[in-house]
PDB file of C-alpha atoms (C1' of nucleotides) in Angstrom:
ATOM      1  CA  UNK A   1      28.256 -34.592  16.949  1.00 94.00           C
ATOM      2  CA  UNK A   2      30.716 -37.881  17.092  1.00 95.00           C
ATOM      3  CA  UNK A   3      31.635 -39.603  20.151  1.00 97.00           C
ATOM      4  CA  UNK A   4      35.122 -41.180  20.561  1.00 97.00           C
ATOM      5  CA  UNK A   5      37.112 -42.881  23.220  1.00 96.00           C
ATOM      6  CA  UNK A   6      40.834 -42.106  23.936  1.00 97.00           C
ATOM      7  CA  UNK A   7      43.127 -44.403  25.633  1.00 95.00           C
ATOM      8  CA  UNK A   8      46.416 -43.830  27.910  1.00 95.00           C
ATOM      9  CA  UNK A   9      48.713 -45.083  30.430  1.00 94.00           C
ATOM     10  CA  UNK A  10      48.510 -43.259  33.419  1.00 94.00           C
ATOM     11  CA  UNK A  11      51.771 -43.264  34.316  1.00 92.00           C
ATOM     12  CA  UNK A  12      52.643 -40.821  30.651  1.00 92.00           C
ATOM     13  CA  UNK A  13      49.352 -38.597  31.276  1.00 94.00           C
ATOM     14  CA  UNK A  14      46.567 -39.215  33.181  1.00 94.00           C
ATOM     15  CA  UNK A  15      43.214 -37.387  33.610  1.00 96.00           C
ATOM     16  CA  UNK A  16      44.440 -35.757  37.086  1.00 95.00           C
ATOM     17  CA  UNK A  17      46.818 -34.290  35.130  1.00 95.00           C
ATOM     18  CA  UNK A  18      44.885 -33.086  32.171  1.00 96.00           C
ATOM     19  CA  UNK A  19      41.788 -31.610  34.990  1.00 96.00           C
ATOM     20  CA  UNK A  20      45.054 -29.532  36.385  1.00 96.00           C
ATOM     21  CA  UNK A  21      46.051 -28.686  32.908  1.00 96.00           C
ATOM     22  CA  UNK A  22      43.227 -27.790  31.913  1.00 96.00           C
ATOM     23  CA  UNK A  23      43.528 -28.349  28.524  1.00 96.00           C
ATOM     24  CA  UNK A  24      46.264 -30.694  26.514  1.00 95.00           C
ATOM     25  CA  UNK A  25      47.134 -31.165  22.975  1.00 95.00           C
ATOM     26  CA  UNK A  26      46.920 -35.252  22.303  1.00 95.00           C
ATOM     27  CA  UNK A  27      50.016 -35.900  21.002  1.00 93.00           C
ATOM     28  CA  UNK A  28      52.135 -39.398  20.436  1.00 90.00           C
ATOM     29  CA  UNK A  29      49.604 -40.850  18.136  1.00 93.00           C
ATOM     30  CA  UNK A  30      52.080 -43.369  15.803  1.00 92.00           C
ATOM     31  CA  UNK A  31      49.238 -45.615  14.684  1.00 92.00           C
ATOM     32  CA  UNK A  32      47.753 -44.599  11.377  1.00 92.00           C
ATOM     33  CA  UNK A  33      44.433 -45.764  11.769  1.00 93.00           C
ATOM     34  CA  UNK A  34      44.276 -44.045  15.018  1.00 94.00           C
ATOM     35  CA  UNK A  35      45.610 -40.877  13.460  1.00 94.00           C
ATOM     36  CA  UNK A  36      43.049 -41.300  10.827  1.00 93.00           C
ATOM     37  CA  UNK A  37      40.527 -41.344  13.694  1.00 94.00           C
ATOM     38  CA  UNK A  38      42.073 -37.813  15.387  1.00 94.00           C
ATOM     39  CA  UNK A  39      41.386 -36.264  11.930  1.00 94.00           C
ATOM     40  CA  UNK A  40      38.126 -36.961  11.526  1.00 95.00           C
ATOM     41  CA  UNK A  41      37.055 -35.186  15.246  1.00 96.00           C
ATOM     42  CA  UNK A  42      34.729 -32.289  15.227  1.00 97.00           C
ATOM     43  CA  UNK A  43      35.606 -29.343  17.675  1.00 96.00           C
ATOM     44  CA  UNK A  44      32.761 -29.521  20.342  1.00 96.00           C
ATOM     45  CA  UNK A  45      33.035 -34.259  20.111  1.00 96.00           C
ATOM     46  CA  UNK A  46      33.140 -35.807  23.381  1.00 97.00           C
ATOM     47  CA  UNK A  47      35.649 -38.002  24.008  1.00 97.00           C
ATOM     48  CA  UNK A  48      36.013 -40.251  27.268  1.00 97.00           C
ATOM     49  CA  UNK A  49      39.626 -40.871  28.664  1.00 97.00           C
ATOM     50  CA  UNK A  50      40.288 -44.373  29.169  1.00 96.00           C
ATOM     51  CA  UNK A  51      43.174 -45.665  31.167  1.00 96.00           C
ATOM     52  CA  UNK A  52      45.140 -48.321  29.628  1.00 95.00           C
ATOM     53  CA  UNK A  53      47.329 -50.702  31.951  1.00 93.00           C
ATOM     54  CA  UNK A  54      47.258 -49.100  35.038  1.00 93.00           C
ATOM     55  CA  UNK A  55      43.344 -48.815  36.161  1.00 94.00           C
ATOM     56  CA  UNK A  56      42.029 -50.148  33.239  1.00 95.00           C
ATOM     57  CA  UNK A  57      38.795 -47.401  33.211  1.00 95.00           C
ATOM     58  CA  UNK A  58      37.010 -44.871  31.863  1.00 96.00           C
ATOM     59  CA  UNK A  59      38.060 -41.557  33.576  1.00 96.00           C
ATOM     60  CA  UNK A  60      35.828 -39.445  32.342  1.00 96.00           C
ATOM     61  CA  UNK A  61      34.744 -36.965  29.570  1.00 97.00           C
ATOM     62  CA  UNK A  62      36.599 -34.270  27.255  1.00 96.00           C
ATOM     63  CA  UNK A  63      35.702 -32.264  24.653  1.00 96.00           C
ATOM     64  CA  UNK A  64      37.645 -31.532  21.405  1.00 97.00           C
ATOM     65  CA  UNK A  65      38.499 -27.978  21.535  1.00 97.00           C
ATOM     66  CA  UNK A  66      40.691 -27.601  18.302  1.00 96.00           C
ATOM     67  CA  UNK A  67      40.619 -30.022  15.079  1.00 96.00           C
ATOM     68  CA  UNK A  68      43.695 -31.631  14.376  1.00 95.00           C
ATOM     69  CA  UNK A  69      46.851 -29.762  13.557  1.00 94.00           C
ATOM     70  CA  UNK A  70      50.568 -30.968  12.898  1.00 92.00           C
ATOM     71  CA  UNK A  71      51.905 -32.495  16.051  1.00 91.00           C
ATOM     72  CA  UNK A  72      54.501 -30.781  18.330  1.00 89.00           C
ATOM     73  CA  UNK A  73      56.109 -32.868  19.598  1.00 84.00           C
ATOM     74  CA  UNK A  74      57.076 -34.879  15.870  1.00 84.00           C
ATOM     75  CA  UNK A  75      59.178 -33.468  12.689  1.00 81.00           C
ATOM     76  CA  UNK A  76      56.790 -36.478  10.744  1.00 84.00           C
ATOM     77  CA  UNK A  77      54.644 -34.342   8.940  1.00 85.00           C
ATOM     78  CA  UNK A  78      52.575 -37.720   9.317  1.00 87.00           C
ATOM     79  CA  UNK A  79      51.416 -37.185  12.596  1.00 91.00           C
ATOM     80  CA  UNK A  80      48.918 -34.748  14.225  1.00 93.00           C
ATOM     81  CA  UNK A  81      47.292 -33.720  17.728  1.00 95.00           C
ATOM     82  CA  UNK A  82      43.986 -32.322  18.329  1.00 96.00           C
ATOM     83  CA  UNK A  83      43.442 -30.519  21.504  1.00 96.00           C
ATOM     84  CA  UNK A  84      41.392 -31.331  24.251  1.00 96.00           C
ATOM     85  CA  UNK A  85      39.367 -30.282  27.637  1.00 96.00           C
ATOM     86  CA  UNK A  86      38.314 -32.035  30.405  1.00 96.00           C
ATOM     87  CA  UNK A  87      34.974 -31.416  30.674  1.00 96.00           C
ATOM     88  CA  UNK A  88      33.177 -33.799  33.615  1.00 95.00           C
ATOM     89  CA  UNK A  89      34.765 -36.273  35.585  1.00 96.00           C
ATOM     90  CA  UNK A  90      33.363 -40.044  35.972  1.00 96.00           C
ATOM     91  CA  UNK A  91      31.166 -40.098  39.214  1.00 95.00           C
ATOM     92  CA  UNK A  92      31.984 -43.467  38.918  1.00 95.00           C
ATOM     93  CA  UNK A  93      35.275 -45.023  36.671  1.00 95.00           C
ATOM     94  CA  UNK A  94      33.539 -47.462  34.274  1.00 96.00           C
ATOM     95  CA  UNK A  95      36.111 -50.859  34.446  1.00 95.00           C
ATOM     96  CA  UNK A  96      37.244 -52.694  31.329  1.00 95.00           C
ATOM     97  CA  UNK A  97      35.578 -55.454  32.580  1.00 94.00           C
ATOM     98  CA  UNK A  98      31.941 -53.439  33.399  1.00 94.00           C
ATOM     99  CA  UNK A  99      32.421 -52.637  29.892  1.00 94.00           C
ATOM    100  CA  UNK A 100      33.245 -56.105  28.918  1.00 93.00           C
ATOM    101  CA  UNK A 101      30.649 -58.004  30.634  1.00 91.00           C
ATOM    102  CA  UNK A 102      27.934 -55.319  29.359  1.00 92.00           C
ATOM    103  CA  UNK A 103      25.187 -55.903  26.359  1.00 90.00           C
ATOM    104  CA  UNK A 104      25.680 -53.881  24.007  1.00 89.00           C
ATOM    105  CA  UNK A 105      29.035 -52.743  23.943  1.00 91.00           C
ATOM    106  CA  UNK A 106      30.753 -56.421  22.664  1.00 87.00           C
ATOM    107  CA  UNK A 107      31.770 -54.198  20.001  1.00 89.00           C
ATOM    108  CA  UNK A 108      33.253 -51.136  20.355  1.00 92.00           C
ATOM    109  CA  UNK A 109      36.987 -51.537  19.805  1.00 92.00           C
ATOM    110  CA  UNK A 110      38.087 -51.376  23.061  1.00 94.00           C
ATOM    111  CA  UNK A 111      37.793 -54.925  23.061  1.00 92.00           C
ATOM    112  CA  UNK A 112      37.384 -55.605  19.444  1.00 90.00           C
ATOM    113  CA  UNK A 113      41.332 -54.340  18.848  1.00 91.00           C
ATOM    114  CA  UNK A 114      42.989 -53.867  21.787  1.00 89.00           C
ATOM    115  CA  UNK A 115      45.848 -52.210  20.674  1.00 91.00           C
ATOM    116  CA  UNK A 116      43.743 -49.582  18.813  1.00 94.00           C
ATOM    117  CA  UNK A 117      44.176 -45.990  21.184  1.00 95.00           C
ATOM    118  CA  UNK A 118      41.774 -43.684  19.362  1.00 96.00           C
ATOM    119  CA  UNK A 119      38.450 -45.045  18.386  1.00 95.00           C
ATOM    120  CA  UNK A 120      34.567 -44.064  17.402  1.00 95.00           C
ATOM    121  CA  UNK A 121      32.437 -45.062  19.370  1.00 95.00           C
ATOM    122  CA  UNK A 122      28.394 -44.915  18.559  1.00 94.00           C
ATOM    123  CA  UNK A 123      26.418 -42.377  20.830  1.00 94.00           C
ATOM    124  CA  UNK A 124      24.346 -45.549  21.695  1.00 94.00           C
ATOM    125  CA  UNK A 125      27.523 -47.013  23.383  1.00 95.00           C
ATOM    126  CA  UNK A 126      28.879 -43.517  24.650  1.00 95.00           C
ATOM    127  CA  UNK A 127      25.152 -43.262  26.720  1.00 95.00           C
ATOM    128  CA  UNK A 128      25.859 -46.937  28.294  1.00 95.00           C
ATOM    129  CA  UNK A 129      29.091 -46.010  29.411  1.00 96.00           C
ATOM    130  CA  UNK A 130      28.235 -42.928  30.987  1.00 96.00           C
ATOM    131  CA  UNK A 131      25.296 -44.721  32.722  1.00 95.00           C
ATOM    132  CA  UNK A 132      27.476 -46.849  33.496  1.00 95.00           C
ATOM    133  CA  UNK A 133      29.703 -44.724  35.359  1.00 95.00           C
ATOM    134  CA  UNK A 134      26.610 -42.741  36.627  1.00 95.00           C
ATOM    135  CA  UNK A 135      27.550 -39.777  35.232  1.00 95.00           C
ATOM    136  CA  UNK A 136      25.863 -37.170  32.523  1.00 93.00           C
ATOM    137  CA  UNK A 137      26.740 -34.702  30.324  1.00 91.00           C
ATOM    138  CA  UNK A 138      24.874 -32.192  28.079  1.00 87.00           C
ATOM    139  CA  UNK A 139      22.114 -33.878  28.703  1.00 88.00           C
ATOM    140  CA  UNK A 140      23.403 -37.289  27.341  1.00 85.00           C
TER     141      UNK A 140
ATOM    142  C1'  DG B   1      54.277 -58.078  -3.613  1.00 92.89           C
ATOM    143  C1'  DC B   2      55.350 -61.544  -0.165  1.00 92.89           C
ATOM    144  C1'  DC B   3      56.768 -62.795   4.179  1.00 92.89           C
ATOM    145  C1'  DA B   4      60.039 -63.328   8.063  1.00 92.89           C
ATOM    146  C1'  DA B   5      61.860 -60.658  11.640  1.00 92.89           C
ATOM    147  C1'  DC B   6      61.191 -57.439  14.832  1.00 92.89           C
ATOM    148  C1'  DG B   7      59.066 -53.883  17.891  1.00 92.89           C
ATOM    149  C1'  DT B   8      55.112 -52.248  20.547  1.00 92.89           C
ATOM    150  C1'  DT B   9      50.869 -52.445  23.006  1.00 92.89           C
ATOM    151  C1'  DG B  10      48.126 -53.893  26.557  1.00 92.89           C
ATOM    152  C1'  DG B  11      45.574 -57.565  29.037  1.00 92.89           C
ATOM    153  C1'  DC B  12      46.479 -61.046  32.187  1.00 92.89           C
TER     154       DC B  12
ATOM    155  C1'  DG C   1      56.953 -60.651  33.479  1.00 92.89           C
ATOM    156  C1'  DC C   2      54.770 -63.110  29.867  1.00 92.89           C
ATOM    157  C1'  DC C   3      52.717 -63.482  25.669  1.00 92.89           C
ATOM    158  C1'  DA C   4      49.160 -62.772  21.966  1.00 92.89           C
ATOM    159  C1'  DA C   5      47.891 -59.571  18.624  1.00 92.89           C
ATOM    160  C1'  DC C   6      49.169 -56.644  15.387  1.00 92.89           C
ATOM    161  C1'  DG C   7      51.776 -52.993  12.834  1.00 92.89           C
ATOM    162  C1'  DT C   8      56.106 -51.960  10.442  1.00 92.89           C
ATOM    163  C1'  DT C   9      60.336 -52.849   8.093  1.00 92.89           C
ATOM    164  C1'  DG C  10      63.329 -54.685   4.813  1.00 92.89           C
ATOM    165  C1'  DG C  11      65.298 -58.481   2.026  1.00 92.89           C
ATOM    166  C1'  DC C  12      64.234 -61.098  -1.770  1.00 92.89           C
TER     167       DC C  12
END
DNA sequence: GCCAACGTTGGC
DNA sequence: GCCAACGTTGGC
């Protein structure tokens, strides 16, 4: 199993919406390396939802639900969604800068490449940030 | 194939 | 709102 980290604004989708939705397809990626990324997620990954801009934190956790598939919302065959569940909340919403300021994670591309909006990250760094945000899931 | 111009992202 | 970082586009 792979680990990744997604990244929005909330003010286009947040993860309020996506608990009510229950399930979204992640579409709007125009970045190729992040599209690269999408393709290479496993159906049952986690992914935590990170809020760019506005909140600037982990949300909490999703799961990849269906590998990635030609995106909806584009006519580019280029360009693909995979879909995606919420699956546990953060107890606690893990801050850019608890993430910053933390050992370990100097790396992860968060903060590495900024602009970067889907990313791998190692389960070592995936288990700080949930203990960070005092949260578990499947164990992890 | 290089690079200037331009657009977008996202932290501050 | 500003600006740095970075990706893309297009002229040469």
């Amino acid at each position: 199993m792979n680990f990744w980290l997604v990244k929005q604004e909330p003010s286009k989708y947040n993860w309020e919406q996506l608990v009510r939705d229950k399930e979204t397809y992640w579409d709007g990626v125009r970045n190729y390396q992040a599209r690269n990324n999408l393709q290479k997620m496993k159906r049952g990954d986690l992914v935590l939802f990170y809020h760019s801009v506005v909140g600037k934190e982990v949300k909490g956790i999703c799961e990849v639900t269906k590998e990635f598939y030609p995106d909806p919302s584009s006519d580019d065959p280029r360009w693909c969604v995979v879909d995606l569940k919420p699956v546990q909340a953060m107890r606690s919403p893990v801050t850019l800068d608890g993430i910053k300021s933390h050992p370990g994670l100097e790396d992860i591309a968060l903060i590495r490449q900024s602009r970067l909006s889907v990313m791998p990250l190692s389960k070592k760094e995936f288990k700080i940030i949930l203990k960070l945000g005092d949260t578990s899931v499947r164990g992890i």
